[in-house]
XYZ file of C-alpha atoms in Angstrom:
477
model
C -20.193 39.169 -27.994
C -19.480 40.344 -31.261
C -16.007 41.962 -32.234
C -15.780 43.896 -35.762
C -12.834 45.432 -36.608
C -12.525 48.305 -40.005
C -11.212 51.297 -40.756
C -12.456 53.722 -43.637
C -9.142 54.490 -44.639
C -8.702 50.633 -44.837
C -11.656 50.132 -47.079
C -10.765 53.076 -49.249
C -7.908 51.537 -49.948
C -9.194 48.151 -51.180
C -11.134 50.370 -53.315
C -14.784 48.905 -52.087
C -17.395 50.930 -53.311
C -21.259 50.156 -51.271
C -24.353 51.414 -53.066
C -25.940 53.969 -51.394
C -29.521 53.171 -50.344
C -32.609 55.610 -50.602
C -33.141 57.771 -47.894
C -34.962 56.462 -44.756
C -34.081 52.810 -44.327
C -32.816 50.875 -42.084
C -29.509 49.287 -42.137
C -28.494 46.795 -39.380
C -25.487 45.813 -38.522
C -23.958 42.905 -38.375
C -26.878 41.344 -40.099
C -26.844 43.673 -42.917
C -23.525 44.666 -43.009
C -20.342 43.433 -41.627
C -19.049 46.452 -39.772
C -20.550 49.871 -39.028
C -18.243 51.993 -41.431
C -19.577 49.625 -44.246
C -23.060 50.361 -43.392
C -22.113 54.507 -43.123
C -20.754 53.789 -46.695
C -23.827 52.309 -48.205
C -26.285 54.702 -46.425
C -28.018 57.687 -48.016
C -29.186 60.800 -46.019
C -31.553 60.075 -43.708
C -31.086 56.477 -42.960
C -30.534 55.071 -39.407
C -27.669 52.452 -38.845
C -28.974 49.992 -36.172
C -26.020 48.039 -34.492
C -26.417 45.101 -32.483
C -24.476 44.302 -29.126
C -21.353 43.736 -29.112
C -17.921 45.620 -29.490
C -16.992 47.151 -32.577
C -13.139 48.480 -33.183
C -13.377 50.899 -35.805
C -12.665 54.388 -36.920
C -15.868 55.975 -38.305
C -16.239 58.939 -41.258
C -19.729 59.483 -41.908
C -18.531 61.038 -45.421
C -20.924 64.290 -44.914
C -23.818 62.090 -44.478
C -26.843 62.969 -42.214
C -27.624 60.079 -40.363
C -28.750 58.172 -37.243
C -26.455 55.510 -35.361
C -28.364 53.498 -33.059
C -26.891 50.889 -30.576
C -30.001 48.423 -30.156
C -29.040 47.521 -26.861
C -27.674 50.998 -25.383
C -24.704 52.394 -23.973
C -24.229 49.159 -21.557
C -23.781 46.552 -24.512
C -23.075 48.175 -27.580
C -19.022 49.666 -27.296
C -16.911 51.387 -30.369
C -13.299 51.008 -29.482
C -10.356 53.316 -30.419
C -7.969 50.085 -29.209
C -6.061 52.936 -27.438
C -4.762 53.156 -31.537
C -7.058 55.194 -33.003
C -10.175 57.572 -32.401
C -13.521 56.181 -33.499
C -15.262 58.823 -34.459
C -14.622 61.922 -36.640
C -17.656 64.610 -38.518
C -15.953 67.401 -40.515
C -18.192 67.473 -43.656
C -21.379 69.290 -41.891
C -22.719 66.465 -40.856
C -26.205 66.440 -39.237
C -26.026 63.238 -36.956
C -27.798 61.473 -34.094
C -25.164 58.930 -32.147
C -27.572 56.973 -29.846
C -26.727 54.014 -27.256
C -23.436 53.634 -27.192
C -20.037 53.492 -25.224
C -17.071 54.954 -26.907
C -14.084 53.986 -25.142
C -9.973 53.629 -25.387
C -9.740 56.280 -28.071
C -6.581 58.118 -28.822
C -5.722 60.855 -30.659
C -1.986 62.437 -30.903
C -3.447 65.888 -31.321
C -7.474 66.944 -30.453
C -10.434 64.983 -29.821
C -9.530 61.283 -28.290
C -12.939 59.772 -29.103
C -14.647 62.364 -31.196
C -13.508 65.155 -33.898
C -16.304 67.670 -34.630
C -15.829 70.095 -37.134
C -18.364 72.726 -38.837
C -21.167 69.955 -37.966
C -24.531 69.444 -36.025
C -24.216 66.166 -33.817
C -26.735 64.887 -31.206
C -25.682 62.152 -28.759
C -28.199 60.703 -26.242
C -27.026 57.549 -24.192
C -23.512 57.618 -24.787
C -20.746 56.694 -22.383
C -17.105 58.324 -23.132
C -14.997 56.569 -21.475
C -11.001 56.084 -21.205
C -9.833 58.102 -24.106
C -7.084 60.487 -24.461
C -5.910 63.228 -26.566
C -2.564 64.699 -26.778
C -3.466 68.220 -27.135
C -7.125 69.461 -26.480
C -10.238 67.395 -25.254
C -9.590 63.902 -24.295
C -13.093 62.619 -25.438
C -14.236 65.391 -27.718
C -12.834 68.149 -29.650
C -15.232 70.741 -31.329
C -15.237 73.680 -33.888
C -17.825 75.256 -35.281
C -20.040 73.013 -34.274
C -23.485 72.724 -32.184
C -23.731 69.700 -30.364
C -26.005 68.408 -27.891
C -25.337 65.862 -25.152
C -28.649 63.948 -23.152
C -28.066 61.118 -20.630
C -24.201 60.998 -21.396
C -21.315 60.215 -18.798
C -18.055 61.334 -19.164
C -15.283 58.946 -17.282
C -11.652 58.558 -17.023
C -10.655 60.985 -20.341
C -7.691 62.677 -20.284
C -5.558 65.373 -22.357
C -2.283 65.999 -22.163
C -0.960 69.077 -23.901
C -3.923 71.323 -23.952
C -7.559 72.073 -23.010
C -10.434 69.928 -21.672
C -10.018 66.844 -20.215
C -13.297 65.767 -21.474
C -14.623 68.275 -24.177
C -12.880 71.580 -25.365
C -15.238 73.661 -27.399
C -14.000 76.765 -29.821
C -16.620 79.057 -31.362
C -19.496 76.197 -30.579
C -22.604 76.178 -29.008
C -23.216 73.082 -26.219
C -26.072 71.427 -24.411
C -25.532 69.246 -21.926
C -28.693 67.483 -20.123
C -28.533 65.268 -17.213
C -25.027 64.058 -18.213
C -22.220 63.227 -15.381
C -18.418 63.972 -15.723
C -16.472 61.897 -13.054
C -12.787 61.656 -12.813
C -12.033 63.437 -15.950
C -8.552 65.233 -16.072
C -6.381 68.099 -17.770
C -2.553 67.138 -17.041
C -1.103 70.600 -18.007
C -3.227 72.997 -18.514
C -7.229 74.063 -17.862
C -10.448 72.700 -17.404
C -10.937 69.154 -15.992
C -14.187 68.125 -17.554
C -14.933 71.248 -19.947
C -13.053 73.858 -21.340
C -15.209 76.424 -23.401
C -13.681 79.263 -25.487
C -15.638 81.921 -27.684
C -19.146 79.407 -27.223
C -22.095 79.006 -25.670
C -22.438 76.556 -23.040
C -25.795 75.369 -21.595
C -26.108 72.711 -18.409
C -28.760 71.339 -16.711
C -29.372 68.920 -13.937
C -25.483 67.125 -14.218
C -23.385 66.560 -11.840
C -19.730 66.863 -12.098
C -17.256 64.718 -9.293
C -13.763 64.653 -9.015
C -12.592 65.962 -11.672
C -8.697 67.682 -11.858
C -7.090 70.340 -13.769
C -3.762 71.401 -12.862
C -4.028 74.754 -13.813
C -7.735 76.900 -13.875
C -11.012 75.473 -13.709
C -11.311 71.820 -11.769
C -14.360 71.131 -13.519
C -15.182 74.069 -16.233
C -13.225 76.784 -17.327
C -15.337 79.454 -19.475
C -13.281 82.265 -21.735
C -14.935 84.613 -23.996
C -18.841 84.369 -25.003
C -20.028 82.651 -28.461
C -19.956 85.489 -31.285
C -18.735 87.791 -28.149
C -22.502 88.364 -27.522
C -22.698 87.183 -23.537
C -26.606 88.695 -23.725
C -27.592 86.604 -27.010
C -25.632 83.249 -26.406
C -25.977 83.227 -22.471
C -23.706 80.291 -20.670
C -26.000 78.856 -18.094
C -25.485 76.134 -15.249
C -28.636 75.329 -13.605
C -29.807 72.279 -11.050
C -26.549 70.931 -11.288
C -24.019 69.428 -8.941
C -20.007 70.242 -8.732
C -18.614 68.030 -6.044
C -14.892 67.215 -5.209
C -13.395 68.852 -8.195
C -9.910 70.048 -7.732
C -7.483 72.848 -9.558
C -4.173 71.493 -8.428
C -0.777 72.038 -10.428
C 2.666 73.672 -8.835
C 2.249 76.856 -11.058
C 0.633 79.194 -8.441
C -2.203 79.822 -11.217
C -4.454 76.862 -9.624
C -8.049 78.970 -9.807
C -11.584 77.871 -9.376
C -12.054 74.264 -7.870
C -15.254 73.843 -10.038
C -15.401 76.968 -12.116
C -13.313 79.490 -13.849
C -14.562 82.523 -15.982
C -12.584 85.119 -17.695
C -13.216 87.939 -19.848
C -16.987 88.271 -21.251
C -18.234 84.281 -20.166
C -20.319 85.368 -17.561
C -22.482 82.492 -16.775
C -25.601 82.665 -14.706
C -25.485 79.974 -11.937
C -29.023 79.099 -10.513
C -29.842 76.278 -8.218
C -26.555 74.393 -8.013
C -24.671 72.808 -5.197
C -20.956 73.529 -4.602
C -19.582 70.544 -2.191
C -15.705 69.946 -1.065
C -14.117 71.544 -4.401
C -10.300 72.838 -3.888
C -8.304 75.171 -5.494
C -4.965 75.388 -3.979
C -4.811 79.136 -5.226
C -8.069 81.483 -5.400
C -11.336 80.379 -5.146
C -12.386 77.040 -3.460
C -15.318 76.744 -5.511
C -15.264 79.381 -8.409
C -12.995 82.306 -9.945
C -13.965 85.218 -11.550
C -12.992 87.550 -13.724
C -15.847 88.919 -16.351
C -16.622 92.039 -18.152
C -19.932 91.906 -16.726
C -20.987 90.352 -13.700
C -22.057 86.362 -12.874
C -25.347 85.490 -11.620
C -25.680 83.126 -8.739
C -28.861 82.210 -7.732
C -30.363 79.806 -5.229
C -27.224 77.800 -4.566
C -25.696 76.290 -1.916
C -21.669 76.296 -1.248
C -20.515 73.698 1.474
C -16.884 72.938 2.620
C -15.071 74.353 -0.667
C -11.266 75.267 0.199
C -8.717 77.570 -1.284
C -5.589 79.728 -0.040
C -7.922 83.000 -1.081
C -11.286 82.861 -1.360
C -12.803 79.678 0.317
C -15.945 79.646 -1.893
C -15.969 82.290 -4.450
C -12.980 84.684 -5.513
C -13.591 87.640 -7.929
C -10.852 89.772 -9.271
C -13.025 91.578 -11.675
C -14.472 94.970 -11.498
C -18.317 94.291 -12.176
C -17.586 90.717 -10.285
C -20.588 88.658 -9.209
C -24.512 89.122 -8.056
C -25.306 86.380 -5.942
C -28.470 86.457 -4.588
C -30.438 83.868 -2.256
C -27.850 81.461 -1.456
C -26.422 79.537 1.567
C -22.272 79.626 2.134
C -21.009 77.309 5.166
C -17.810 75.537 6.526
C -16.137 77.199 3.431
C -12.442 77.812 4.472
C -9.439 79.914 2.944
C -5.602 79.060 4.488
C -7.820 77.376 7.178
C -10.018 80.330 8.328
C -13.459 80.312 7.773
C -14.111 82.462 4.682
C -16.830 82.717 2.096
C -16.261 85.246 -0.592
C -13.150 87.437 -1.623
C -13.597 90.573 -4.036
C -15.571 92.666 -6.065
C -19.663 92.136 -6.307
C -22.304 91.728 -3.956
C -24.483 89.484 -1.935
C -27.449 89.584 -0.724
C -30.185 87.699 0.946
C -27.661 85.008 1.659
C -27.270 82.894 4.611
C -23.295 83.031 5.440
C -20.594 81.201 7.990
C -19.388 84.773 8.785
C -20.827 88.051 8.691
C -20.670 89.713 5.436
C -21.902 93.260 4.363
C -25.377 92.915 1.997
C -29.102 93.793 2.579
C -30.758 90.857 4.072
C -27.488 88.656 5.055
C -27.272 86.129 8.053
C -24.719 84.566 9.377
C -26.016 81.679 11.068
C -26.173 77.857 10.897
C -28.478 76.812 8.027
C -29.686 73.586 9.688
C -29.322 71.228 6.779
C -30.726 67.983 7.383
C -27.522 66.206 7.172
C -24.515 67.582 5.599
C -21.822 64.997 6.052
C -23.827 62.621 4.072
C -24.645 64.882 1.429
C -28.181 65.782 2.250
C -28.597 69.909 1.972
C -32.391 70.279 2.360
C -33.433 72.810 4.773
C -34.856 71.450 8.529
C -37.795 73.282 10.142
C -36.388 76.184 12.229
C -33.630 77.122 9.488
C -32.973 80.856 9.308
C -32.903 79.968 5.284
C -36.586 79.556 5.602
C -38.796 82.369 3.817
C -35.134 84.454 4.123
C -34.692 85.237 0.278
C -35.540 88.330 -1.929
C -38.636 86.854 -3.552
C -39.355 89.723 -6.345
C -35.912 88.584 -7.966
C -36.740 84.831 -8.171
C -37.811 84.118 -11.934
C -41.412 83.201 -12.803
C -40.063 80.479 -14.611
C -37.788 79.066 -11.883
C -41.141 77.201 -10.483
C -39.474 74.172 -8.738
C -36.471 73.623 -7.106
C -34.443 70.326 -8.354
C -36.121 67.772 -6.183
C -39.678 69.243 -7.892
C -40.655 70.657 -5.090
C -42.305 74.045 -5.796
C -40.076 77.490 -5.114
C -42.157 80.545 -2.711
C -44.384 78.244 -0.302
C -45.278 78.936 3.477
C -43.328 77.060 6.038
C -45.829 77.563 8.921
C -49.325 75.692 9.248
C -51.253 77.508 11.749
C -54.502 78.974 11.683
C -52.961 82.638 10.976
C -51.018 81.096 7.773
C -53.895 80.345 5.601
C -51.515 80.513 2.755
C -49.452 77.201 4.045
C -48.140 74.864 1.738
C -49.154 77.364 -1.159
C -47.268 79.033 -3.725
C -47.510 82.824 -3.079
C -45.083 85.433 -4.404
C -45.949 87.688 -1.526
C -44.034 85.237 0.729
C -40.260 84.922 1.251
C -38.825 82.551 -0.968
C -36.248 79.927 1.280
C -32.474 80.593 0.857
C -30.364 77.652 -1.105
C -30.930 75.160 -3.476
C -33.995 73.301 -1.352
C -37.195 74.711 -0.760
C -38.464 73.698 2.673
C -41.770 71.749 2.223
C -43.547 70.998 5.512
C -44.398 67.800 6.114
C -47.826 67.721 7.801
C -49.816 70.072 4.707
C -50.865 69.137 1.625
C -49.783 71.230 -1.492
C -52.538 72.181 -3.029
C -52.733 71.843 -6.720
C -54.619 74.222 -7.718
C -54.736 77.432 -5.271
C -56.513 80.123 -7.506
C -59.330 77.766 -6.939
C -60.510 79.682 -3.662
C -64.771 80.187 -4.363
C -66.731 78.600 -2.520
C -64.755 78.328 0.092
C -62.785 75.002 -0.473
C -63.182 75.435 -4.249
C -65.171 73.654 -6.778
C -62.605 72.276 -9.132
C -62.329 75.159 -11.368
C -60.935 78.435 -11.698
C -63.363 80.786 -13.046
C -65.032 84.490 -13.274
C -66.134 83.925 -9.395
C -62.563 83.208 -8.181
C -61.338 86.753 -10.196
C -63.876 88.515 -9.053
C -62.761 87.426 -5.247
C -59.802 88.589 -5.661
C -61.153 91.951 -6.920
C -62.845 92.567 -4.208
C -60.664 91.780 -1.381
C -57.993 93.839 -3.354
C -56.275 96.297 -0.995
C -54.764 96.283 2.350
C -55.821 93.122 4.499
C -57.989 94.099 7.661
C -56.249 93.399 11.045
C -56.248 89.815 12.443
C -58.841 89.326 15.028
C-alpha cells in the first residue's frame, strides 16, 4: 500500500515551486508526482489528477484551481487521512472541483469541518466516504458557507462535532444536493443535527438512508433552520424516497425534539415517499418536529414505531403546521400510549393507529408484509390499497421507491379491465409503497387500445376511440 505524507504549508515553507501544466492534462500520483499536493501545485485549470490506490496523509489546499481529483481504485482503496491531526481538504478560493473515489478519514479541526471546509466554492463529491472525522465546533465531516455542493453515492459514518451543529455536515447560506447517500452513526454531541444541520440553505435529498444518527438537542438526523435567501418557494427543501431509521434526539435539557427531522421558521421541507422507523425524541416528535411559517408537506410516507414523550410520530408547534396526505402511521407511541400526531395541521386519506379527524382517514392495521423485519410493502387486503387521494398526487410521482408504477388497480376480476394499468381515475395506495398484484402483467403501453389488444403503436385510432367513448360509462351487464 502506498503511504504519502505532505502538507501545503510545508511545501510553501520549503520554497518549492512547481510549474503549472496546460489545462486538460492528466497528472498521476505517485507515478508523475510524489504527493497529491505537489500535483495540485503543478496542475492547471481543467486538469485531472489521478491518484493510485493507497493511503495519503495530506492536508490539501486547491489554491483557487478548478480541477478533478480522482481516486483510480475508488473509495474502498484510496484514502486521504488527517491522522487525527489535521483537516484533509479545504476549498476557500472560489474553486470548482470534482472529488471522486476517496475515503476521507481521521480528519480533525479544532473549529469547523473535520474533513473538509468549503467557502464560496462549487464542489462535487462522487463515491466519497467521510469516516471518523471530528470538528471541535460545526460539521464533523464538512462545514460549508456560501457554497454549492453535490454528493452522489457518498457515505458519512461515525463523524462527530463537539461544540456546534451538524454531526456530519453543517451548512450556512449554501445549496446542497445528496443523492443515494448513507448517513450512519454520526453524532452532534452538544447541539443540533445529528447528521445534517442546514441554516439559511437549500437542501435536496433523494434515495438516501439516515440510520443511528444522534443529536444531543434537536434533529436526530436533520435540522432545517430557515430557507435559502428567505425564499422557500424559489429554493425548496425536499426529501424524497429516503429512509430514516433509529435516529435519536436524546439529551438532558428538555429540548430533545424531532428524532429524525426538526424544522424551524421558513425551512418548510416537502417529504415525499419517505419511511420513518424506530426514531425517538425524548421530548417531542418521535419522527418530526415542525415549527414553520408555512405548512410542511408530507406525501406518501410511512411512519412506524416512532416514539416521544409527546407526538409519537409528529409534533407540530406552528400555526400552519403540516399537510399530510396518503400516509401510514402504525405503532407510534407517546409516553407509552398509541399516538401518531399532535398539534396544528391536517391529515387526510391516511391510515392511522387511532382515530384522527380528516377526510378519508382510516384507523386500521395496514397489513404490512413483515414490519418487524423492515418490509413495509402492503399485502393483498390491506385497507391502504386504493385508499388515497389520487388527484393530489403529482404527475411526476410516477413510481414508488421500488420503481413500481403508482396508481394501479389492485384487483384482477373480469369487471376491472384496468387491473395493473396506471389510471388516474383509480385510487393511489396509501403509504410509501404501491401494491402490485402478482398475478397480472403490467401493460407497458396502456394507451394502445385499438384494435382490441393493441397493435404496438399509439396513434390517431386510439385517440378517436377515447373521444368516441367519452362520457358516462354504461351500466355493467
